Amino acid sequence: METMTLLGQGFSVALTPTNLMLAVAGCILGTIIGALPGLGPSNGVAILIPLAFSLGLDATAALVLMTSVYYGAMYGGRISSILLNIPGDEPALMTTLDGYPMAKAGRAADALVISGVASFVGALLATFGLILMAPILASIAYKFGPAEYFALYLLAFSTLGGLTGNNQAKAVLAACIGLAIATIGGNSSGTPRLSFDSLYLYDGVNFLVAIVGLFAVTEVFVFIESSGKNTAIGVKIDKITIPVRDIIRTFGTMLRGTVIGFIAGILPGAGASLGSFLAYSGEKAYAKDKSQFGKGDVRGVAAPEAGNNAAAGGALVPMLTLGVPGSGTTAVLLALLMTLNITPGPTLFSDRPEVVWGLIAALLISNVVLLILNVPMVKIFVKILMVPPWVLLPGVTMVSFVGIYSISSSWFDLLLMIGFGTLGFFLRKLDIPTVPIILGILLGGHMEDALQRAMVISGGEWQYLFSSKIAIGLWIAAVVGFVAPMFLRKFLKQPDAVPD
Amino acid sequence: MSDRIFGTLTIVVALAYIASASQIKLPFLVDPLGPRWFPYIIGAVAVLAGLAMVLRPDDEPEWPALMAFGNIGLACLVLIAYALTLRPLGFLMPTALAAGLLSYQIEQRKLQAILTGVGLSGGLFIIFKFALGLGLYGVPKGWLN
């Protein structure tokens, strides 16, 4: 029952007035970010990190705020899926399939409530899953030496293109771009290198600059290109009532979606988009009467919402225990941890229990707050959806700029951010994923470090990288994870989803 | 074609990257890996990825029309100007201008864009400066004396 004691301590951290207030604020912000089309969880969290940092919050408080935003965005994504037929963020894509038809048939309120409850079930159970799984995985990861870590990082990169990308070569290229950026400025032993004699690059590239550039600034350009094209007709909602019978009827659906989503979340490189996709298609395959799917079946909103919220919790497991994020948003959260000087990994659980358990307790609290915000109070967020893009987009841009400016006070970083935004635009056009770039910048240093230590231990023998069973297993998993999607893609023809 | 061009560009950049990595000055005490090897590996893998793009390109992406490209370029210039003026001119004026221009690019209505610019600049300044306590200057520093 050690877990209960630790969780109790976690609650004592999370329930301080400041942290509680931050959790509520994070949930509200997150739901808004999720609900607004074009502003997804990874963008939202990325934009807010520099601000949270310059507020001088301590590590736990910053984490509580940001993970509430993360969970909130996962809840919020469904709102515009259902009402506008535009997914608020990538993982909410599947919810449009049955959510919008339900709304058109005059059941918008029901769809919002059922999907809200499904989100709650998925996220809550996934948080318990995190409590159970994380310590187990952490205890395995304790045995990891540099050879195992190097193989693990490789596994993260090889699977990131995964099922959701289209071209493995492009995912590899993206990872190389990120890793190459990470080598700028000096290696772990402090040898200066590749800064091209520029003082600004002497310390390397700040990963927050790259993240906000690739996510937020790119989004500005994409939006300007497509402006005027996205004209969706909104649906009105009437009084919010609780469709008790539908909720009871879909409870099994929610549980199945949760299990599928959670597993998809833990797998490296999968993330919430895949979680909701698999939960939806799994439910459809399981259902006896499939005739209503795509026309407004309640199971079609319950399954993907349970799935994507469960995946969001599942994705935290490898991020916290191994330091290897499984999705775009958890990659951004990893950036937050690194900004706060917290090194995720197995030692996090023994060295900083207050951070881990405070975070977990905050997630449980956030879920309750989010259920209240997203079911009885959902109408408020529906109003926010009406913010026109000509206010929203400039607003988001200015917040990103001030965020980066407030941490570095450097015009060079702002220009670099615009540069990343432009690069991101071209990469997006060429269907080259940007998440591996972020992961490369974040993990490049660690990866080189692991390789360097392995070489020092073995005296320069490369075979050392394959010297343990765990390492060999990880190498095999990396190769399989890289090769398998090429074949699986033909069978799993899925809508144009990309990792969240 | 786009993939082939980008793939070729990748190969060129990756080779240049490897070349600059070979110029890294080695420290007096070198561990078995040294500061050069990791960049070499990345560069080599990038060359392979670039080759794959040249040899097996995907379908041509949908590039924006010339007009949209011009708009994006313009937005880019607005942002660069914003980045360069944020410090010397303070927060309020550059923000109002940049936000207004971006707003106008999305929907061509003058009054609406002006109100958006002024509103966002004032509103965000109040939030950043007074609610979040960031050390921003609203106007050029010289005006405050």
XYZ file of C-alpha atoms in Angstrom:
645
model
C 0.000 0.000 0.000
C 2.986 2.190 -0.481
C 1.267 3.601 -3.525
C -1.638 4.862 -1.424
C 0.701 6.639 0.974
C 2.549 8.258 -1.912
C -0.719 9.227 -3.569
C -1.867 10.728 -0.275
C 1.277 12.832 -0.191
C 0.588 13.750 -3.789
C -2.834 15.041 -2.833
C -1.348 17.129 -0.061
C 0.843 18.775 -2.720
C -1.933 19.148 -5.290
C -4.513 20.473 -2.872
C -2.588 23.568 -1.805
C -4.655 26.625 -2.776
C -2.180 27.757 -5.451
C -1.953 24.379 -7.142
C -5.690 23.851 -6.968
C -6.257 27.248 -8.547
C -3.709 26.479 -11.254
C -5.413 23.155 -11.951
C -8.775 24.851 -12.420
C -7.237 27.603 -14.575
C -5.402 24.966 -16.610
C -8.594 22.982 -17.150
C -10.456 26.058 -18.389
C -7.603 27.160 -20.657
C -7.121 23.620 -21.903
C -10.765 23.124 -22.769
C -10.727 26.420 -24.696
C -7.521 25.438 -26.494
C -8.937 22.052 -27.346
C -12.247 23.449 -28.517
C -10.836 26.100 -30.832
C -10.133 24.580 -34.228
C -6.545 25.004 -35.308
C -5.253 25.252 -31.766
C -4.500 21.751 -30.575
C -2.999 20.406 -27.362
C 0.583 20.471 -28.612
C 0.285 24.052 -29.917
C -1.528 25.184 -26.814
C 0.896 23.659 -24.354
C 3.860 24.865 -26.431
C 2.659 28.455 -26.420
C 1.973 28.427 -22.704
C 5.276 26.876 -21.544
C 7.393 30.026 -21.922
C 4.736 31.994 -20.073
C 4.517 29.455 -17.253
C 8.281 29.563 -17.044
C 8.522 33.328 -16.887
C 5.871 33.382 -14.166
C 8.473 31.723 -11.975
C 6.217 28.849 -10.912
C 7.942 26.034 -9.062
C 8.259 22.694 -10.812
C 5.195 21.018 -9.360
C 2.977 24.047 -9.892
C 4.083 24.437 -13.505
C 3.480 20.754 -14.137
C 0.048 20.863 -12.521
C -0.911 23.811 -14.726
C 0.386 22.283 -17.934
C -0.963 18.779 -17.491
C -4.367 20.279 -16.668
C -4.121 22.166 -19.942
C -3.128 18.911 -21.661
C -6.045 16.920 -20.249
C -8.386 19.867 -20.793
C -7.442 20.126 -24.459
C -8.205 16.439 -24.858
C -11.690 17.000 -23.434
C -12.277 20.201 -25.377
C -11.418 18.862 -28.816
C -14.769 17.157 -29.145
C -16.820 20.365 -28.814
C -16.082 21.745 -32.254
C -16.059 18.229 -33.724
C -19.656 17.859 -32.690
C -20.921 21.377 -33.317
C -18.906 22.506 -36.336
C -17.802 19.225 -37.896
C -14.222 20.523 -37.542
C -12.062 18.601 -35.097
C -10.804 20.977 -32.390
C -7.584 18.985 -32.458
C -6.315 15.920 -34.300
C -7.433 13.242 -31.839
C -11.001 14.579 -32.007
C -11.181 13.776 -35.709
C -13.023 10.502 -35.189
C -15.647 12.217 -33.048
C -16.857 14.209 -36.054
C -18.027 10.991 -37.723
C -20.981 10.442 -35.435
C -20.945 13.603 -33.320
C -21.853 15.994 -36.120
C -24.676 13.806 -37.497
C -26.071 13.624 -33.960
C -25.921 17.414 -33.707
C -27.638 17.865 -37.052
C -30.395 15.556 -35.862
C -30.994 17.901 -32.938
C -29.075 15.856 -30.363
C -26.039 18.155 -29.982
C -26.495 18.435 -26.227
C -26.713 14.666 -25.843
C -23.605 14.169 -27.958
C -21.678 16.684 -25.843
C -22.759 15.077 -22.570
C -22.078 11.484 -23.659
C -18.677 12.375 -25.090
C -17.907 14.405 -21.961
C -18.692 11.441 -19.727
C -16.699 9.159 -22.048
C -13.744 11.548 -21.793
C -14.037 11.401 -18.017
C -14.162 7.599 -17.916
C -11.216 7.314 -20.319
C -9.045 9.886 -18.606
C -9.827 8.741 -15.062
C -9.178 5.059 -15.697
C -6.043 5.919 -17.647
C -4.765 7.907 -14.681
C -5.261 4.816 -12.501
C -3.497 2.839 -15.213
C -0.644 5.318 -14.975
C -0.484 4.803 -11.202
C -0.245 1.027 -11.679
C 2.012 0.887 -14.719
C 4.485 3.683 -14.143
C 6.248 2.238 -11.079
C 6.528 -1.164 -12.796
C 8.061 0.334 -15.913
C 10.293 2.526 -13.780
C 11.614 -0.507 -11.914
C 12.509 -2.166 -15.229
C 14.105 1.012 -16.490
C 16.341 1.063 -13.406
C 18.324 -1.721 -15.020
C 19.006 0.394 -18.105
C 22.602 1.289 -18.865
C 23.833 3.536 -21.675
C 23.524 0.778 -24.293
C 19.871 0.206 -23.361
C 19.127 3.912 -23.339
C 20.687 4.416 -26.747
C 18.532 1.589 -28.132
C 15.470 3.033 -26.384
C 15.956 6.452 -27.991
C 16.363 4.732 -31.330
C 13.120 2.860 -30.682
C 11.352 6.157 -29.980
C 12.518 7.610 -33.297
C 11.884 4.502 -35.353
C 8.292 4.183 -34.200
C 7.424 7.876 -34.318
C 6.590 7.839 -38.003
C 4.422 4.896 -37.082
C 1.099 4.092 -38.583
C 0.006 7.673 -38.884
C 2.785 8.911 -41.166
C 2.931 8.037 -44.824
C 6.602 7.809 -45.674
C 9.241 6.383 -43.343
C 12.096 8.165 -45.115
C 10.481 11.486 -44.277
C 10.115 10.595 -40.597
C 13.808 9.619 -40.547
C 14.751 12.877 -42.222
C 12.738 14.828 -39.659
C 14.488 13.027 -36.809
C 17.869 13.837 -38.406
C 16.965 17.526 -38.660
C 16.127 17.555 -34.958
C 19.229 15.633 -33.929
C 21.436 17.842 -36.080
C 19.991 20.942 -34.422
C 20.692 19.351 -31.049
C 24.389 19.019 -31.921
C 24.739 22.788 -32.400
C 26.631 24.527 -29.652
C 28.644 21.781 -28.000
C 28.572 18.161 -26.868
C 28.147 16.916 -23.335
C 31.831 17.248 -22.526
C 31.628 20.900 -23.484
C 33.589 20.878 -26.737
C 32.321 23.856 -28.713
C 31.105 22.901 -32.159
C 28.882 23.799 -35.108
C 27.924 27.226 -33.829
C 29.275 28.788 -37.043
C 31.097 31.353 -34.912
C 27.800 32.946 -34.003
C 27.526 34.083 -30.408
C 23.780 33.461 -30.548
C 24.296 29.790 -31.358
C 27.078 29.235 -28.856
C 24.663 27.736 -26.336
C 22.766 25.844 -29.002
C 19.175 26.297 -30.085
C 16.603 26.723 -27.334
C 14.096 23.936 -27.904
C 11.173 26.118 -26.881
C 11.981 28.467 -29.763
C 11.883 25.530 -32.154
C 8.700 24.098 -30.676
C 6.711 27.336 -30.686
C 7.996 28.114 -34.182
C 7.178 24.722 -35.643
C 3.780 24.496 -33.990
C 2.348 27.972 -33.518
C 3.992 30.077 -36.241
C 3.534 27.342 -38.854
C -0.140 27.273 -37.937
C -0.388 31.006 -38.717
C 0.979 30.462 -42.224
C -1.212 27.421 -42.844
C -4.223 29.380 -41.709
C -3.471 32.367 -43.925
C -3.128 30.016 -46.868
C -6.474 28.374 -46.231
C -8.319 31.443 -44.968
C -11.844 31.636 -46.236
C -11.969 27.948 -47.110
C -13.129 26.684 -43.742
C -16.699 27.768 -43.650
C -18.571 25.438 -41.387
C -22.137 25.884 -40.375
C -22.563 25.693 -36.641
C -25.325 23.843 -34.929
C -27.321 25.296 -32.053
C -27.690 23.366 -28.836
C -30.713 23.317 -26.633
C -31.006 22.637 -22.917
C -28.374 20.340 -21.439
C -29.963 17.225 -20.001
C -28.291 14.005 -18.968
C -29.246 11.168 -21.326
C -28.999 8.547 -18.577
C -30.119 5.636 -20.721
C -27.583 6.361 -23.440
C -24.792 6.679 -20.897
C -25.662 3.333 -19.317
C -25.986 1.767 -22.755
C -22.589 3.048 -23.899
C -20.732 2.305 -20.660
C -19.282 -0.895 -22.084
C -18.223 1.057 -25.167
C -16.406 3.570 -22.976
C -14.556 0.830 -21.098
C -13.468 -0.904 -24.304
C -12.383 2.414 -25.797
C -10.411 3.175 -22.636
C -8.445 -0.077 -22.724
C -7.619 0.260 -26.424
C -6.727 3.937 -26.053
C -4.541 3.422 -23.002
C -2.486 0.722 -24.727
C -2.175 2.865 -27.861
C -1.020 5.735 -25.657
C 1.740 3.751 -23.971
C 3.163 2.524 -27.276
C 5.858 4.878 -28.435
C 4.916 7.023 -31.369
C 1.218 6.295 -31.300
C -0.477 8.935 -29.201
C -4.050 10.037 -28.859
C -4.928 10.202 -32.565
C -4.238 6.522 -32.970
C -5.992 5.811 -29.668
C -9.238 7.376 -30.813
C -8.951 5.816 -34.268
C -8.449 2.316 -32.903
C -11.154 2.762 -30.256
C -13.656 3.814 -32.914
C -12.812 1.100 -35.403
C -12.603 -1.482 -32.621
C -16.064 -0.546 -31.412
C -17.459 -0.634 -34.918
C -15.991 -4.086 -35.493
C -17.382 -5.285 -32.156
C -20.891 -3.892 -32.639
C -23.574 -6.241 -33.888
C -25.663 -3.532 -35.515
C -23.281 -1.308 -37.467
C -25.934 0.417 -39.560
C -26.025 3.646 -37.539
C -22.234 4.252 -37.409
C -21.415 7.433 -39.283
C -25.037 8.565 -39.059
C -25.119 9.570 -35.414
C -24.576 6.436 -33.330
C -23.965 7.289 -29.652
C -21.300 4.581 -29.495
C -19.488 6.481 -32.239
C -18.980 9.466 -29.945
C -18.369 7.479 -26.753
C -15.660 5.174 -28.130
C -13.225 7.686 -29.689
C -13.539 10.141 -26.791
C -12.823 7.440 -24.206
C -9.990 6.274 -26.461
C -8.274 9.599 -26.984
C -8.465 10.645 -23.348
C -7.188 7.266 -22.194
C -4.351 7.526 -24.701
C -3.460 10.933 -23.284
C -2.969 9.310 -19.881
C -1.187 6.313 -21.359
C 1.269 8.545 -23.221
C 2.402 9.952 -19.871
C 3.680 6.511 -18.794
C 6.751 6.281 -21.098
C 7.292 10.049 -20.835
C 7.594 9.996 -17.047
C 9.302 6.632 -16.564
C 11.668 6.520 -19.530
C 11.928 10.145 -20.587
C 10.691 9.103 -24.008
C 7.464 10.776 -25.086
C 4.943 8.789 -27.089
C 3.233 11.679 -28.824
C 3.607 15.269 -29.961
C 2.006 16.755 -26.892
C 3.982 14.626 -24.458
C 7.111 15.688 -26.359
C 6.141 19.263 -25.556
C 5.525 18.296 -21.926
C 8.988 16.735 -21.883
C 10.319 20.098 -23.024
C 8.545 21.628 -20.046
C 10.192 19.159 -17.649
C 13.595 19.875 -19.126
C 13.013 23.612 -18.830
C 12.256 23.040 -15.160
C 15.467 21.024 -14.765
C 13.606 17.817 -14.072
C 15.040 14.767 -15.790
C 12.266 12.277 -16.455
C 13.209 8.642 -16.151
C 13.149 5.899 -13.545
C 15.033 7.992 -11.011
C 12.309 10.640 -11.110
C 10.110 8.343 -9.012
C 12.703 7.960 -6.266
C 14.359 11.378 -6.444
C 11.349 13.624 -6.871
C 8.322 11.694 -5.558
C 6.554 14.944 -4.728
C 6.654 15.939 -8.391
C 5.384 12.611 -9.734
C 2.683 11.984 -7.170
C 1.665 15.618 -6.991
C 1.228 15.462 -10.749
C -0.830 12.273 -10.576
C -3.036 13.689 -7.824
C -3.479 16.844 -9.888
C -4.582 14.733 -12.849
C -7.252 13.076 -10.734
C -8.470 16.453 -9.484
C -8.383 17.913 -13.009
C -10.599 15.120 -14.231
C -13.327 15.996 -11.776
C -13.006 19.694 -12.616
C -13.109 18.884 -16.317
C -16.218 16.757 -15.946
C -17.978 19.717 -14.332
C -16.698 22.150 -16.956
C -17.496 19.887 -19.856
C -20.911 18.610 -18.961
C -23.061 21.094 -17.023
C -21.014 24.143 -18.045
C -20.254 23.187 -21.630
C -22.399 26.009 -23.027
C -19.817 28.584 -21.957
C -17.219 26.921 -24.166
C -19.652 26.698 -27.025
C -19.823 30.511 -26.897
C -16.022 30.741 -27.082
C -16.105 28.768 -30.313
C -17.671 31.829 -31.856
C -14.445 33.840 -31.520
C -13.718 34.722 -35.142
C -10.361 33.662 -36.630
C -9.394 37.274 -37.391
C -9.131 37.895 -33.645
C -8.005 34.450 -32.561
C -5.072 34.012 -34.894
C -3.357 37.367 -34.305
C -3.969 36.839 -30.598
C -2.298 33.427 -30.549
C 0.629 34.788 -32.562
C 1.217 37.673 -30.198
C 1.045 35.388 -27.159
C 3.655 33.081 -28.730
C 5.968 35.992 -29.430
C 5.677 37.468 -25.962
C 6.183 34.010 -24.441
C 9.461 33.439 -26.256
C 10.541 37.042 -25.777
C 9.882 36.830 -22.048
C 12.231 33.878 -21.595
C 15.076 35.075 -23.784
C 14.637 38.829 -24.427
C 16.427 38.207 -27.692
C 15.353 39.313 -31.146
C 17.549 36.562 -32.521
C 15.369 33.909 -30.885
C 12.246 35.564 -32.286
C 13.705 35.525 -35.795
C 14.806 31.934 -35.302
C 11.246 31.112 -34.252
C 9.889 32.684 -37.467
C 12.499 30.680 -39.373
C 11.262 27.484 -37.752
C 7.706 28.509 -38.579
C 8.593 28.957 -42.257
C 10.473 25.659 -42.303
C 7.487 24.014 -40.649
C 5.185 25.325 -43.372
C 7.252 23.779 -46.153
C 7.697 20.555 -44.227
C 3.955 20.313 -43.666
C 3.368 20.787 -47.394
C 5.870 18.044 -48.167
C 4.204 15.745 -45.627
C 7.319 15.636 -43.470
C 6.264 15.255 -39.819
C 7.495 17.886 -37.360
C 7.175 15.911 -34.139
C 10.367 13.880 -34.793
C 12.218 17.195 -35.161
C 11.091 18.270 -31.708
C 11.969 14.873 -30.280
C 15.378 15.051 -31.958
C 16.142 18.430 -30.433
C 14.968 17.244 -27.014
C 16.631 13.837 -26.972
C 19.691 14.480 -29.145
C 21.888 15.439 -26.222
C 20.792 12.445 -24.148
C 21.233 10.110 -27.086
C 24.772 11.261 -27.786
C 25.510 11.130 -24.089
C 24.342 7.506 -23.890
C 26.425 6.598 -26.919
C 29.439 8.372 -25.505
C 29.172 6.621 -22.141
C 28.707 3.264 -23.864
C 31.881 3.900 -25.845
C 33.815 4.957 -22.758
C 32.711 1.857 -20.811
C 33.568 -0.483 -23.666
C 36.713 1.320 -24.755
C 35.281 2.084 -28.189
C 33.812 -1.336 -28.953
C 30.572 -0.848 -30.924
C 29.404 -4.404 -30.107
C 28.758 -3.173 -26.587
C 25.538 -1.593 -27.871
C 24.154 -5.102 -28.367
C 25.606 -6.634 -25.231
C 22.504 -7.185 -23.087
C 19.198 -8.969 -23.647
C 17.204 -5.805 -22.970
C 19.304 -3.849 -25.473
C 18.910 -6.506 -28.148
C 15.169 -6.633 -27.471
C 14.939 -2.858 -27.890
C 16.938 -2.962 -31.123
C 14.633 -5.649 -32.503
C 11.580 -3.652 -31.416
C 13.050 -0.591 -33.134
C 13.572 -2.443 -36.401
C 10.116 -4.051 -36.255
C 8.539 -0.723 -35.303
C 10.170 0.874 -38.311
C 9.449 -1.832 -40.877
C 6.021 -3.073 -39.782
C 4.047 0.116 -40.563
C 5.119 -0.081 -44.206
C 3.175 -3.329 -44.497
C 0.413 -2.582 -42.021
C -0.526 0.677 -43.716
C -1.962 -1.199 -46.657
C -4.387 -3.002 -44.357
C -5.206 -0.084 -42.106
C -6.337 2.507 -44.573
C -7.115 5.339 -42.231
C -8.275 8.922 -42.626
C -5.565 11.510 -43.015
C -4.611 11.653 -39.376
C -1.191 12.665 -38.182
C 0.291 12.189 -34.705
C -1.291 14.650 -32.315
C 9.154 16.850 -58.232
C 8.979 18.749 -54.944
C 10.181 15.676 -53.075
C 13.092 15.257 -55.495
C 14.138 18.898 -55.069
C 13.866 18.728 -51.301
C 15.664 15.382 -51.225
C 18.555 16.805 -53.255
C 18.668 19.855 -51.014
C 18.772 17.540 -47.995
C 21.742 15.644 -49.410
C 23.643 18.867 -50.083
C 22.932 20.264 -46.612
C 23.766 16.936 -44.958
C 27.109 16.750 -46.785
C 27.876 20.324 -45.764
C 26.955 19.376 -42.204
C 29.328 16.409 -42.290
C 32.038 18.650 -43.735
C 31.625 21.197 -40.943
C 31.584 18.393 -38.371
C 34.967 17.263 -39.675
C 36.294 20.735 -38.858
C 35.343 20.545 -35.169
C 38.466 21.149 -33.118
C 39.214 18.087 -31.033
C 39.890 18.722 -27.363
C 43.183 17.612 -25.833
C 41.620 14.568 -24.163
C 39.319 12.723 -26.526
C 36.898 10.029 -25.371
C 36.393 7.134 -27.803
C 33.362 8.837 -29.388
C 34.583 12.413 -29.544
C 32.508 15.393 -30.661
C 32.575 14.439 -34.373
C 31.134 10.953 -34.590
C 27.555 11.643 -33.604
C 27.185 14.385 -36.245
C 28.789 12.036 -38.804
C 26.166 9.374 -38.088
C 23.273 11.851 -38.291
C 24.617 13.327 -41.516
C 25.009 9.899 -43.096
C 21.480 8.848 -42.155
C 20.131 12.158 -43.490
C 21.902 11.545 -46.821
C 20.186 8.143 -47.027
C 16.794 9.676 -46.220
C 17.383 12.351 -48.868
C 18.301 9.677 -51.408
C 15.110 7.789 -50.604
C 13.115 10.964 -51.267
C 14.853 11.479 -54.608
C 14.400 7.885 -55.716
C 10.884 7.286 -54.432
C 9.100 10.644 -54.274
C 5.521 10.943 -53.007
C 2.739 12.554 -54.995
C 3.115 16.254 -55.646
C 1.795 18.327 -52.723
C -0.818 21.003 -53.249
C 1.209 24.218 -53.215
C -0.629 27.431 -52.478
C -1.506 29.684 -55.389
C 0.834 32.596 -56.097
C -1.570 34.956 -54.352
C -1.631 32.864 -51.159
C 2.146 32.535 -51.280
C 2.402 36.317 -51.459
C 0.119 36.587 -48.450
C 2.222 34.146 -46.470
C 5.380 36.017 -47.425
C 3.757 39.243 -46.313
C 2.729 37.704 -42.991
C 6.301 36.518 -42.580
C 7.598 40.058 -43.145
C 5.103 41.452 -40.639
C 6.328 38.975 -38.044
C 9.990 39.780 -38.748
C 9.295 43.488 -38.386
C 7.449 42.738 -35.164
C 10.395 40.744 -33.808
C 12.800 43.572 -34.578
C 10.690 46.422 -33.173
C 9.355 44.759 -30.033
C 12.297 45.881 -27.922
C 13.065 49.388 -29.257
C 9.424 50.506 -29.627
C 7.887 48.765 -26.616
C 4.976 46.359 -26.613
C 1.943 48.460 -27.516
C 2.649 49.973 -30.929
C 4.305 47.015 -32.690
C 1.710 44.612 -31.294
C -1.211 46.756 -32.427
C 0.286 47.048 -35.902
C 1.244 43.405 -36.317
C -2.032 42.072 -34.909
C -4.026 44.496 -37.044
C -2.158 43.551 -40.212
C -2.535 39.824 -39.581
C -6.216 40.315 -38.871
C -6.602 42.261 -42.127
C -4.895 39.447 -44.012
C -7.443 36.970 -42.745
C -10.471 39.124 -43.417
C -10.179 42.333 -45.418
C -12.118 44.751 -43.253
C -10.277 47.884 -42.185
C -12.216 48.952 -39.105
C -12.389 45.394 -37.823
C -8.621 44.994 -38.248
C -7.859 48.279 -36.491
C -10.100 47.379 -33.556
C -8.531 43.913 -33.342
C -5.025 45.394 -33.322
C -5.760 48.018 -30.700
C -7.883 45.695 -28.592
C -5.386 42.822 -28.598
C -2.434 45.076 -27.929
C -4.097 46.807 -24.972
C -5.768 43.693 -23.611
C -2.703 41.470 -23.811
C -0.526 44.200 -22.300
C -2.803 44.434 -19.276
C -2.809 40.636 -18.895
C 0.949 40.216 -19.359
C 2.068 43.216 -17.378
C -0.386 43.351 -14.504
C -1.957 39.903 -14.193
C 1.124 37.831 -15.025
C 3.726 40.364 -13.957
C 6.035 40.067 -16.985
C 8.661 42.784 -17.284
C 7.349 44.363 -20.477
C 7.648 47.961 -21.562
C 4.502 49.377 -23.129
C 6.196 52.265 -24.894
C 9.810 53.033 -25.909
C 11.957 53.145 -22.776
C 13.037 56.723 -23.569
C 9.477 58.001 -23.199
C 9.285 56.901 -19.605
C 11.930 59.345 -18.331
